[in-house]
Amino acid sequence: MQYTRNQLPQEWKHSPTICHGLIQAALEKREAPEHLQYIDDIIVWENTAMEVFEKGEKIIQILLEASFAIKQSKVKGPVREIQFLGVK
């Protein structure tokens, strides 16, 4: 019997790089809308809240179809102002 991990080990120093690459590859493959990604954080922007919502939904759908798990509590927005990677 062989066991396979379905998550990256958090203590492994290359986990963030691999995570970023896997998400990026999934989004590029399905031609995701314009976005900014840092590891597992993704931000989208647009002129109206509805357009932001639609872009976010498209990205979420792409990631779910690629078998990524997304915690609903981590999904935020749309908002007028954000803090991303410590910068407001």
CSV table of C-alpha atoms in Angstrom, one decimal:
chain,number,residue,atom,x,y,z
A,1,MET,CA,0.0,0.0,0.0
A,2,GLN,CA,1.3,3.5,-0.9
A,3,TYR,CA,0.1,6.7,0.8
A,4,THR,CA,0.1,10.0,-1.1
A,5,ARG,CA,-0.2,13.4,0.4
A,6,ASN,CA,-2.9,15.7,-0.9
A,7,GLN,CA,-1.4,18.8,0.7
A,8,LEU,CA,2.0,20.4,0.7
A,9,PRO,CA,3.9,20.0,4.0
A,10,GLN,CA,3.9,23.5,5.6
A,11,GLU,CA,7.4,22.9,7.1
A,12,TRP,CA,9.0,22.2,3.7
A,13,LYS,CA,10.8,25.4,2.5
A,14,HIS,CA,9.7,24.8,-1.2
A,15,SER,CA,6.0,24.5,-0.4
A,16,PRO,CA,5.1,28.2,-1.1
A,17,THR,CA,6.9,28.1,-4.5
A,18,ILE,CA,5.2,24.9,-5.5
A,19,CYS,CA,1.8,26.2,-4.4
A,20,HIS,CA,2.3,29.4,-6.4
A,21,GLY,CA,3.3,27.5,-9.5
A,22,LEU,CA,0.4,25.1,-9.3
A,23,ILE,CA,-2.2,27.8,-8.9
A,24,GLN,CA,-0.5,29.9,-11.6
A,25,ALA,CA,-0.5,27.0,-14.1
A,26,ALA,CA,-4.2,26.3,-13.4
A,27,LEU,CA,-5.2,29.9,-14.0
A,28,GLU,CA,-3.1,30.3,-17.1
A,29,LYS,CA,-4.4,27.1,-18.6
A,30,ARG,CA,-8.0,28.3,-18.4
A,31,GLU,CA,-7.2,31.9,-19.3
A,32,ALA,CA,-8.2,33.5,-16.0
A,33,PRO,CA,-9.2,37.2,-16.0
A,34,GLU,CA,-6.5,39.8,-15.1
A,35,HIS,CA,-5.4,39.3,-11.5
A,36,LEU,CA,-2.4,39.5,-9.2
A,37,GLN,CA,-1.2,36.4,-7.4
A,38,TYR,CA,1.2,35.9,-4.5
A,39,ILE,CA,1.5,32.3,-3.4
A,40,ASP,CA,-2.2,31.5,-2.5
A,41,ASP,CA,-3.4,35.1,-2.3
A,42,ILE,CA,-5.2,36.4,-5.4
A,43,ILE,CA,-6.6,39.9,-6.0
A,44,VAL,CA,-8.8,41.1,-8.9
A,45,TRP,CA,-9.9,44.6,-9.7
A,46,GLU,CA,-12.2,46.4,-12.0
A,47,ASN,CA,-14.3,49.6,-12.2
A,48,THR,CA,-17.5,48.3,-10.6
A,49,ALA,CA,-18.3,45.9,-7.8
A,50,MET,CA,-20.2,43.6,-10.1
A,51,GLU,CA,-17.3,43.3,-12.5
A,52,VAL,CA,-15.0,42.4,-9.6
A,53,PHE,CA,-17.5,39.8,-8.4
A,54,GLU,CA,-17.7,38.3,-11.8
A,55,LYS,CA,-13.9,38.1,-12.2
A,56,GLY,CA,-13.6,36.6,-8.7
A,57,GLU,CA,-16.3,34.0,-9.5
A,58,LYS,CA,-14.5,33.0,-12.7
A,59,ILE,CA,-11.2,32.5,-10.9
A,60,ILE,CA,-12.9,30.5,-8.1
A,61,GLN,CA,-14.6,28.3,-10.7
A,62,ILE,CA,-11.2,27.7,-12.5
A,63,LEU,CA,-9.5,26.7,-9.3
A,64,LEU,CA,-12.4,24.4,-8.2
A,65,GLU,CA,-12.4,22.7,-11.5
A,66,ALA,CA,-8.6,22.1,-11.1
A,67,SER,CA,-9.4,20.4,-7.7
A,68,PHE,CA,-8.2,23.1,-5.4
A,69,ALA,CA,-10.0,23.6,-2.1
A,70,ILE,CA,-11.2,27.1,-1.3
A,71,LYS,CA,-12.3,28.1,2.2
A,72,GLN,CA,-15.3,30.4,1.8
A,73,SER,CA,-14.1,32.4,4.9
A,74,LYS,CA,-11.0,33.4,2.9
A,75,VAL,CA,-12.9,34.9,0.0
A,76,LYS,CA,-13.3,38.7,0.5
A,77,GLY,CA,-14.8,41.6,-1.4
A,78,PRO,CA,-15.6,43.4,-3.4
A,79,VAL,CA,-14.3,46.4,-1.4
A,80,ARG,CA,-13.1,49.9,-2.3
A,81,GLU,CA,-9.8,49.6,-0.4
A,82,ILE,CA,-7.7,46.6,0.6
A,83,GLN,CA,-4.6,45.6,2.4
A,84,PHE,CA,-2.6,43.2,0.2
A,85,LEU,CA,0.7,41.7,1.5
A,86,GLY,CA,0.8,44.3,4.3
A,87,VAL,CA,0.3,47.3,1.9
A,88,LYS,CA,-2.9,49.4,1.9
